[in-house]
């Protein structure tokens, strides 16, 4: 089974990329800080505003409690006034006194009598804020007591002026706090999540290990610094290391039991060879010793010989596969494949003169990194198949060539082809077509020939392939050039 490789993004996400935990943590922290500081600033500003306004109102009350001024400009019904006294607060005080039906006006520059008349109707006994034409916002109060009524107004700039400063300061401080919290959160988050990034890198490395083969050794661990149980990430690292220990143990145990099974198959196959040789020997002896055997006995003897021959082939193939599985004892070295192919084809020609054998060799020798004995067996198996699974008269062409760093050997025949239903699994063990077809051709089919081909070629780091349709079947293999 092959595990698909992790997508590239999983191996190297950008530290503040969209969707990353870092980004979310930083953004959320900053948002929280922003919320708190803005709230605090607004609350403070509101408190200062209240204090300032209360102060202004107290001044207003104090001014209103002073006795009436019979100075200023008289207006309204009857009476005229002289020039008003100097404004005691010096800050645009409005003071109007209604004495005996006459309004005595003390107005700062720019405030007209009409504006003052409007004020009388707008003001109430409680301080209120109104716009005075030509002089901006004013805090005014209408005090009625005893024989006189008076209206006092003070410029509201005593509140709005300091408030502007307060708001500007608050704005600056808030922005500063948000900026600082963003930078700090980013630093802290990046620093504390760095071990997690290293953990992900380690996990990716492990996921790319070829664990399906070998002794199951997992040589990668999270560094001790990142596996410190004091921190949350460290606990993940520690758990990860324990998991890898566990996996390693399990793989080692599996490898051990597989080795045992392989050893058993190898031993069993080996042990079966001697009794089989005896059976064949005795059968041959019986046939030779008694000149005239009854027909059915002769037939049974023939079957014994044929089946024990088939079993010998099976045992031999099993032994070979078991050995290839456990420790491929291939002697891989630069080998000229020309001779191997040549020998295999002449053996096949001798075995079946009814087939037509052709050979396509390049002018230059093709030297591959190969085990001569193993590759001979591979080519011999392919040629044996072309011989036993095709009728007499079939043309079999064997070709050798060098191509892109590979030595390629192909065996093509114009026989009936590999049945479509087994084409997908033909390199697996015990896959073979309807046995009667082979029996007719006189071969001994085990279904192991192509499994051996595949195992040997893969042990070389090479590949095997099949293309087959009725009239044209090509088995090809490639092993690395020397
Ligand atoms: N050249 C070929 N033409 C047709 N069928 C083939 C050819 N080579 C292999 N096969 C099919 O593939 C099956 C598996 O081959 P193999 O593994 O060598 O087993 P075996 O030859 O012992 O049957 C064969 O049984 C046969 O059906
Ligand atoms: Mg075969």
Coordinates of C-alpha atoms and ligand atoms in Angstrom, one line a residue:
X1 CA 0.0 0.0 0.0
X2 CA 1.3 3.4 -0.8
X3 CA 0.5 6.4 1.3
X4 CA 0.0 9.6 -0.8
X5 CA 2.6 12.3 0.1
X6 CA 1.5 15.2 2.2
X7 CA 0.7 18.3 0.1
X8 CA 3.5 20.9 0.1
X9 CA 1.4 23.3 2.1
X10 CA 1.4 20.9 5.1
X11 CA 5.2 20.9 5.2
X12 CA 5.8 24.7 5.1
X13 CA 2.9 26.9 5.9
X14 CA 3.7 30.6 6.1
X15 CA 3.9 31.6 9.8
X16 CA 1.1 34.1 9.6
X17 CA -0.8 32.6 6.7
X18 CA -4.5 32.6 6.4
X19 CA -6.1 30.0 8.6
X20 CA -3.1 29.5 10.7
X21 CA -3.5 29.2 14.5
X22 CA -0.8 32.0 14.9
X23 CA -2.8 34.4 12.9
X24 CA -6.0 33.7 14.7
X25 CA -4.4 34.0 18.1
X26 CA -2.7 37.3 17.2
X27 CA -5.8 38.8 15.6
X28 CA -8.0 37.8 18.5
X29 CA -5.6 39.0 21.2
X30 CA -5.3 42.3 19.4
X31 CA -9.0 42.7 19.0
X32 CA -9.5 42.0 22.7
X33 CA -6.9 44.6 23.6
X34 CA -8.5 47.1 21.2
X35 CA -11.9 46.5 22.7
X36 CA -10.7 47.0 26.3
X37 CA -8.6 50.1 25.6
X38 CA -11.2 51.8 23.5
X39 CA -13.8 51.1 26.2
X40 CA -11.5 52.4 28.9
X41 CA -10.7 55.5 27.0
X42 CA -14.4 56.2 26.3
X43 CA -15.2 55.7 30.0
X44 CA -12.4 58.0 31.1
X45 CA -13.4 60.7 28.6
X46 CA -17.0 60.5 29.7
X47 CA -15.9 60.9 33.4
X48 CA -13.7 63.9 32.5
X49 CA -16.5 65.4 30.5
X50 CA -18.9 65.1 33.5
X51 CA -16.3 66.7 35.8
X52 CA -15.7 69.6 33.5
X53 CA -19.3 70.2 32.9
X54 CA -20.1 70.1 36.7
X55 CA -17.3 72.6 37.3
X56 CA -18.8 74.9 34.6
X57 CA -22.2 74.5 36.1
X58 CA -20.9 75.4 39.6
X59 CA -19.3 78.5 38.1
X60 CA -22.6 79.3 36.5
X61 CA -24.5 78.9 39.7
X62 CA -22.0 81.0 41.5
X63 CA -22.3 83.7 38.9
X64 CA -26.1 83.6 39.0
X65 CA -26.1 84.0 42.8
X66 CA -24.3 87.4 42.6
X67 CA -26.5 90.4 43.0
X68 CA -28.1 92.0 39.9
X69 CA -26.1 94.4 37.8
X70 CA -28.0 97.5 37.0
X71 CA -25.4 98.2 34.4
X72 CA -25.0 97.2 30.8
X73 CA -27.5 97.8 28.0
X74 CA -31.1 98.1 29.0
X75 CA -33.7 96.6 26.7
X76 CA -37.2 95.5 26.7
X77 CA -40.0 97.5 28.1
X78 CA -38.7 100.9 29.2
X79 CA -35.5 101.9 30.8
X80 CA -32.0 102.3 29.4
X81 CA -28.8 101.3 30.9
X82 CA -25.3 102.7 31.0
X83 CA -22.1 101.0 30.0
X84 CA -21.7 97.6 31.7
X85 CA -19.0 96.7 34.1
X86 CA -15.9 94.8 33.0
X87 CA -16.8 91.1 32.7
X88 CA -15.3 89.6 36.0
X89 CA -14.5 86.2 34.6
X90 CA -12.9 87.7 31.5
X91 CA -14.1 84.7 29.5
X92 CA -17.2 85.9 27.5
X93 CA -19.7 85.9 30.4
X94 CA -23.3 86.6 29.4
X95 CA -25.2 88.3 32.2
X96 CA -28.8 89.6 31.8
X97 CA -30.8 91.0 34.7
X98 CA -34.5 91.7 34.5
X99 CA -35.1 94.6 36.9
X100 CA -38.4 96.3 37.0
X101 CA -39.4 95.1 33.6
X102 CA -36.2 96.1 32.0
X103 CA -33.5 93.7 30.9
X104 CA -30.0 94.9 31.7
X105 CA -27.7 93.2 29.2
X106 CA -24.0 92.5 29.6
X107 CA -23.0 90.8 26.4
X108 CA -19.6 89.8 25.1
X109 CA -18.5 91.1 21.6
X110 CA -20.4 89.5 18.8
X111 CA -23.6 88.6 20.7
X112 CA -26.5 90.7 19.4
X113 CA -29.6 91.8 21.4
X114 CA -31.7 89.5 19.3
X115 CA -29.5 86.5 20.1
X116 CA -29.8 87.5 23.8
X117 CA -33.6 87.7 23.5
X118 CA -33.6 84.1 22.0
X119 CA -31.6 83.0 25.0
X120 CA -34.2 84.1 27.4
X121 CA -36.7 81.7 25.9
X122 CA -34.2 78.9 25.6
X123 CA -32.7 79.0 29.1
X124 CA -34.2 77.1 32.0
X125 CA -33.7 76.9 35.7
X126 CA -31.3 74.0 35.2
X127 CA -28.0 74.6 33.3
X128 CA -28.4 73.7 29.6
X129 CA -26.3 73.9 26.6
X130 CA -27.4 76.2 23.7
X131 CA -25.9 77.7 20.6
X132 CA -25.6 81.5 20.8
X133 CA -25.5 83.1 17.4
X134 CA -22.1 84.6 16.8
X135 CA -20.5 83.2 19.9
X136 CA -20.8 79.4 19.7
X137 CA -21.9 77.0 22.4
X138 CA -22.9 78.4 25.8
X139 CA -24.0 76.9 29.1
X140 CA -26.9 79.0 30.3
X141 CA -29.1 79.1 33.4
X142 CA -32.2 81.2 34.2
X143 CA -32.3 82.1 37.9
X144 CA -35.6 83.5 39.3
X145 CA -35.5 84.7 42.8
X146 CA -37.2 87.4 44.9
X147 CA -37.6 90.6 42.9
X148 CA -35.3 89.8 40.0
X149 CA -34.7 87.3 37.3
X150 CA -31.3 86.8 35.8
X151 CA -29.8 84.8 33.0
X152 CA -26.2 83.8 33.1
X153 CA -24.2 82.1 30.3
X154 CA -20.7 80.9 30.2
X155 CA -18.8 79.7 27.1
X156 CA -19.0 75.9 26.7
X157 CA -15.5 76.0 25.3
X158 CA -14.4 75.5 29.0
X159 CA -15.6 71.9 28.5
X160 CA -15.1 71.3 24.7
X161 CA -11.5 72.7 24.7
X162 CA -10.0 70.3 27.3
X163 CA -12.2 67.5 26.0
X164 CA -10.7 67.8 22.5
X165 CA -7.2 67.4 24.1
X166 CA -8.5 64.4 26.2
X167 CA -9.9 62.7 23.1
X168 CA -6.8 63.3 21.0
X169 CA -4.6 61.8 23.8
X170 CA -7.0 58.9 24.3
X171 CA -6.9 58.2 20.5
X172 CA -3.2 58.2 20.4
X173 CA -2.8 56.0 23.5
X174 CA -5.4 53.6 22.2
X175 CA -3.7 53.2 18.8
X176 CA -0.4 52.9 20.5
X177 CA -1.7 50.2 22.8
X178 CA -3.2 48.3 19.9
X179 CA -0.1 48.5 17.9
X180 CA 2.1 47.3 20.8
X181 CA -0.2 44.5 21.7
X182 CA -0.2 43.3 18.0
X183 CA 3.5 43.3 17.8
X184 CA 3.9 41.7 21.2
X185 CA 1.2 39.1 20.6
X186 CA 2.8 38.2 17.3
X187 CA 6.2 37.7 18.9
X188 CA 4.9 35.7 21.8
X189 CA 2.6 33.5 19.6
X190 CA 5.3 32.9 17.0
X191 CA 7.8 32.0 19.7
X192 CA 5.5 29.7 21.6
X193 CA 4.2 28.0 18.4
X194 CA 7.7 27.5 16.9
X195 CA 8.0 24.0 18.6
X196 CA 4.7 23.1 16.9
X197 CA 6.2 24.0 13.5
X198 CA 9.2 21.8 14.3
X199 CA 6.9 19.0 15.4
X200 CA 5.0 19.3 12.1
X201 CA 8.3 19.1 10.2
X202 CA 9.2 16.0 12.2
X203 CA 5.8 14.4 11.6
X204 CA 6.2 15.1 7.8
X205 CA 9.6 13.5 7.8
X206 CA 8.2 10.4 9.5
X207 CA 5.3 10.3 7.1
X208 CA 7.7 10.1 4.2
X209 CA 9.7 7.2 5.7
X210 CA 9.4 4.0 3.7
X211 CA 7.9 2.0 6.6
X212 CA 6.4 -0.8 4.6
X213 CA 9.7 -2.4 4.0
X214 CA 12.8 -3.0 6.1
X215 CA 13.1 -3.8 9.8
X216 CA 10.7 -1.1 10.8
X217 CA 13.4 1.2 12.3
X218 CA 12.1 4.7 12.8
X219 CA 15.2 6.8 13.2
X220 CA 13.4 10.2 13.7
X221 CA 12.3 11.7 17.0
X222 CA 11.2 15.1 18.3
X223 CA 14.2 16.9 19.9
X224 CA 14.2 16.6 23.7
X225 CA 13.8 20.4 24.0
X226 CA 10.4 20.1 22.2
X227 CA 9.3 17.1 24.2
X228 CA 9.3 18.7 27.6
X229 CA 6.1 17.9 29.4
X230 CA 6.1 21.3 31.2
X231 CA 4.4 22.9 28.2
X232 CA 1.4 21.9 26.2
X233 CA 3.3 21.7 22.9
X234 CA 6.0 19.8 24.7
X235 CA 3.4 17.2 25.9
X236 CA 2.4 16.8 22.2
X237 CA 6.1 16.3 21.3
X238 CA 6.5 13.7 24.1
X239 CA 3.3 11.9 23.1
X240 CA 4.6 11.9 19.5
X241 CA 7.9 10.3 20.6
X242 CA 6.0 7.7 22.6
X243 CA 3.8 7.0 19.6
X244 CA 6.9 6.6 17.4
X245 CA 8.5 4.2 20.0
X246 CA 5.2 2.2 19.9
X247 CA 5.1 2.2 16.1
X248 CA 8.8 1.1 16.0
X249 CA 8.1 -1.8 18.4
X250 CA 5.1 -2.9 16.4
X251 CA 7.0 -2.7 13.1
X252 CA 9.9 -4.6 14.6
X253 CA 7.5 -7.3 16.0
X254 CA 5.9 -7.6 12.6
X255 CA 9.2 -7.8 10.8
X256 CA 10.3 -10.5 13.2
X257 CA 7.2 -12.6 12.6
X258 CA 7.4 -12.1 8.9
X259 CA 11.0 -13.2 9.0
X260 CA 9.9 -16.3 10.9
X261 CA 7.3 -17.1 8.3
X262 CA 9.7 -16.6 5.4
X263 CA 12.3 -18.7 7.1
X264 CA 9.6 -21.4 7.6
X265 CA 8.7 -21.3 3.9
X266 CA 12.3 -21.4 2.9
X267 CA 13.0 -24.3 5.3
X268 CA 9.8 -26.1 4.2
X269 CA 10.6 -25.7 0.5
X270 CA 14.2 -26.9 1.1
X271 CA 13.1 -29.9 3.1
X272 CA 10.5 -30.8 0.4
X273 CA 13.2 -31.1 -2.3
X274 CA 14.7 -34.3 -1.1
X275 CA 11.5 -36.4 -0.7
X276 CA 10.4 -35.1 -4.1
X277 CA 13.7 -36.1 -5.7
X278 CA 13.1 -39.6 -4.2
X279 CA 9.6 -39.8 -5.6
X280 CA 10.8 -38.9 -9.0
X281 CA 13.7 -41.3 -8.7
X282 CA 11.5 -44.3 -7.7
X283 CA 9.0 -43.5 -10.4
X284 CA 11.7 -43.6 -13.0
X285 CA 13.1 -46.7 -11.5
X286 CA 9.7 -48.5 -11.6
X287 CA 9.2 -47.5 -15.2
X288 CA 12.6 -48.8 -16.2
X289 CA 12.6 -52.0 -14.1
X290 CA 9.3 -53.5 -15.3
X291 CA 9.2 -53.7 -19.1
X292 CA 5.5 -54.3 -19.4
X293 CA 3.2 -52.3 -17.0
X294 CA -0.5 -52.5 -17.2
X295 CA -1.9 -49.6 -19.0
X296 CA -3.6 -47.9 -16.0
X297 CA -0.4 -48.4 -13.9
X298 CA 1.6 -46.8 -16.7
X299 CA -0.8 -43.9 -16.8
X300 CA -0.6 -43.5 -13.0
X301 CA 3.1 -43.6 -13.1
X302 CA 3.1 -40.9 -15.8
X303 CA 0.9 -38.7 -13.6
X304 CA 3.2 -39.3 -10.6
X305 CA 6.1 -38.2 -12.7
X306 CA 4.4 -35.1 -14.2
X307 CA 3.0 -34.0 -10.9
X308 CA 6.1 -34.5 -8.9
X309 CA 8.0 -32.5 -11.6
X310 CA 5.4 -29.7 -11.2
X311 CA 5.8 -29.8 -7.5
X312 CA 9.6 -29.7 -7.8
X313 CA 9.2 -26.5 -9.9
X314 CA 6.8 -25.1 -7.4
X315 CA 9.1 -25.8 -4.5
X316 CA 12.0 -24.3 -6.3
X317 CA 10.1 -21.1 -7.1
X318 CA 8.8 -20.9 -3.6
X319 CA 12.3 -21.2 -2.2
X320 CA 13.6 -18.6 -4.5
X321 CA 10.8 -16.1 -3.6
X322 CA 11.3 -16.8 0.1
X323 CA 15.0 -16.0 -0.3
X324 CA 14.2 -12.8 -2.3
X325 CA 11.8 -11.7 0.4
X326 CA 14.1 -12.3 3.4
X327 CA 17.4 -11.0 2.3
X328 CA 17.8 -10.5 -1.4
X329 CA 21.3 -12.1 -1.8
X330 CA 21.8 -10.5 -5.2
X331 CA 25.3 -9.8 -6.3
X332 CA 24.7 -6.5 -8.0
X333 CA 27.6 -5.2 -10.0
X334 CA 28.2 -3.8 -13.5
X335 CA 27.1 -6.7 -15.8
X336 CA 26.9 -6.9 -19.6
X337 CA 23.4 -7.9 -20.3
X338 CA 24.1 -8.9 -24.0
X339 CA 25.5 -12.2 -23.0
X340 CA 22.7 -13.0 -20.6
X341 CA 20.0 -12.3 -23.2
X342 CA 21.9 -14.2 -25.8
X343 CA 22.3 -17.3 -23.6
X344 CA 18.7 -17.2 -22.5
X345 CA 17.4 -17.1 -26.1
X346 CA 19.6 -19.9 -27.2
X347 CA 18.4 -22.0 -24.3
X348 CA 14.8 -21.3 -25.3
X349 CA 15.5 -22.1 -28.9
X350 CA 16.9 -25.5 -27.9
X351 CA 13.9 -26.1 -25.6
X352 CA 11.3 -25.3 -28.3
X353 CA 12.5 -25.4 -31.9
X354 CA 8.8 -25.1 -33.0
X355 CA 8.8 -21.4 -32.0
X356 CA 10.6 -18.8 -34.0
X357 CA 13.1 -17.0 -31.8
X358 CA 14.6 -13.7 -32.9
X359 CA 17.0 -11.4 -31.0
X360 CA 17.5 -7.7 -31.4
X361 CA 20.8 -6.6 -29.8
X362 CA 22.4 -3.2 -29.9
X363 CA 26.0 -2.8 -31.4
X364 CA 27.3 -1.4 -28.1
X365 CA 27.4 -3.6 -25.0
X366 CA 24.7 -2.7 -22.5
X367 CA 26.2 -2.7 -19.0
X368 CA 23.7 -2.5 -16.2
X369 CA 23.9 -2.8 -12.4
X370 CA 22.6 -6.3 -12.1
X371 CA 23.0 -9.7 -10.6
X372 CA 23.9 -11.9 -13.6
X373 CA 22.3 -15.1 -12.2
X374 CA 19.1 -13.3 -11.1
X375 CA 18.6 -11.5 -14.5
X376 CA 19.3 -14.7 -16.3
X377 CA 16.5 -16.3 -14.4
X378 CA 14.2 -13.3 -15.1
X379 CA 14.8 -13.5 -18.9
X380 CA 14.5 -17.3 -18.8
X381 CA 11.1 -17.0 -17.1
X382 CA 9.8 -14.6 -19.7
X383 CA 11.0 -16.8 -22.5
X384 CA 9.6 -19.9 -20.8
X385 CA 6.2 -18.1 -20.7
X386 CA 6.4 -17.1 -24.3
X387 CA 7.1 -20.8 -25.0
X388 CA 4.5 -22.5 -22.8
X389 CA 1.6 -20.0 -23.1
X390 CA 1.7 -19.7 -26.9
X391 CA 1.1 -22.3 -29.7
X392 CA 3.9 -23.8 -31.8
X393 CA 4.9 -21.5 -34.6
X394 CA 4.6 -18.3 -32.5
X395 CA 7.3 -15.7 -33.2
X396 CA 9.1 -14.4 -30.1
X397 CA 11.3 -11.4 -30.3
X398 CA 13.7 -10.5 -27.5
X399 CA 15.3 -7.0 -27.6
X400 CA 17.8 -5.3 -25.5
X401 CA 18.5 -1.5 -25.5
X402 CA 19.8 1.3 -23.4
X403 CA 17.4 4.2 -22.8
X404 CA 17.5 7.2 -20.4
X405 CA 19.8 5.6 -17.8
X406 CA 18.0 2.3 -18.0
X407 CA 18.8 -1.0 -19.6
X408 CA 15.5 -2.3 -21.1
X409 CA 14.8 -5.9 -22.0
X410 CA 11.6 -6.8 -23.8
X411 CA 10.1 -10.1 -24.9
X412 CA 7.4 -9.8 -27.5
X413 CA 5.3 -12.6 -29.0
X414 CA 2.5 -12.8 -31.4
X415 CA 0.6 -15.4 -29.5
X416 CA -2.9 -15.3 -28.1
X417 CA -2.0 -12.8 -25.4
X418 CA -2.5 -12.7 -21.6
X419 CA -6.2 -13.1 -20.7
X420 CA -7.5 -9.6 -19.9
X421 CA -8.9 -10.8 -16.5
X422 CA -5.5 -11.6 -15.1
X423 CA -3.5 -8.8 -16.8
X424 CA -3.8 -6.5 -13.7
X425 CA -2.4 -9.1 -11.3
X426 CA -0.2 -11.2 -13.5
X427 CA 3.0 -10.2 -11.5
X428 CA 1.4 -11.4 -8.3
X429 CA 2.0 -14.8 -6.8
X430 CA -0.1 -17.7 -8.0
X431 CA -1.8 -15.7 -10.7
X432 CA -2.2 -17.8 -13.8
X433 CA -4.7 -18.4 -16.5
X434 CA -7.0 -21.4 -16.9
X435 CA -4.7 -24.3 -16.1
X436 CA -6.1 -26.6 -18.9
X437 CA -4.6 -24.2 -21.5
X438 CA -1.1 -24.7 -20.1
X439 CA -1.5 -28.5 -19.6
X440 CA -2.3 -28.8 -23.3
X441 CA 0.9 -26.9 -24.1
X442 CA 2.7 -29.4 -21.9
X443 CA 4.1 -26.9 -19.4
X444 CA 4.1 -27.0 -15.7
X445 CA 2.4 -23.9 -14.5
X446 CA 2.9 -22.6 -10.9
X447 CA 1.8 -19.0 -11.3
X448 CA 5.1 -18.0 -9.6
X449 CA 7.2 -17.3 -12.7
X450 CA 6.2 -13.6 -13.1
X451 CA 6.2 -13.0 -9.4
X452 CA 9.8 -14.0 -9.4
X453 CA 10.5 -11.7 -12.4
X454 CA 8.9 -8.8 -10.5
X455 CA 10.7 -9.6 -7.2
X456 CA 14.1 -9.8 -8.8
X457 CA 13.7 -6.7 -11.0
X458 CA 12.4 -4.7 -8.0
X459 CA 15.4 -5.9 -5.9
X460 CA 17.5 -4.2 -8.6
X461 CA 15.6 -1.0 -8.2
X462 CA 13.9 -1.6 -11.6
X463 CA 10.4 -1.9 -13.0
X464 CA 8.4 -4.4 -14.9
X465 CA 5.6 -3.8 -17.4
X466 CA 3.1 -5.8 -19.5
X467 CA 1.3 -4.8 -22.7
X468 CA -0.9 -7.5 -24.1
X469 CA -3.6 -7.9 -26.7
X470 CA -4.3 -11.0 -28.9
X471 CA -1.4 -11.1 -31.5
X472 CA 1.0 -8.9 -29.6
X473 CA 2.2 -9.4 -26.0
X474 CA 5.2 -7.5 -24.7
X475 CA 6.8 -8.1 -21.3
X476 CA 9.4 -5.5 -20.6
X477 CA 11.7 -4.7 -17.7
X478 CA 14.2 -2.0 -16.9
X479 CA 17.2 -2.0 -14.5
X480 CA 19.6 0.9 -13.9
X481 CA 22.5 1.2 -16.3
X482 CA 26.0 1.0 -14.7
Ligands
LIG1 N1 3.6 -14.7 -23.2 C1 2.5 -15.0 -22.6 N2 1.4 -15.1 -23.4 C2 0.2 -15.4 -22.9 N3 0.0 -15.5 -21.5 C3 1.0 -15.4 -20.7 C4 2.3 -15.1 -21.2 N4 3.1 -15.0 -20.2 C5 2.4 -15.2 -19.1 N5 1.1 -15.5 -19.4 C6 0.0 -15.7 -18.5 O1 0.4 -15.2 -17.2 C7 0.2 -16.3 -16.2 C8 1.3 -16.1 -15.1 O2 2.6 -16.4 -15.6 P1 3.6 -17.0 -14.6 O3 3.6 -16.1 -13.4 O4 4.9 -17.2 -15.3 O5 3.0 -18.4 -14.2 P2 3.0 -19.7 -14.9 O6 3.8 -19.5 -16.2 O7 3.7 -20.7 -14.0 O8 1.6 -20.0 -15.2 C9 0.3 -17.5 -17.0 O9 -0.4 -18.6 -16.4 C10 -0.3 -17.2 -18.3 O10 -1.7 -17.3 -18.3
LIG2 MG1 5.8 -19.0 -16.2

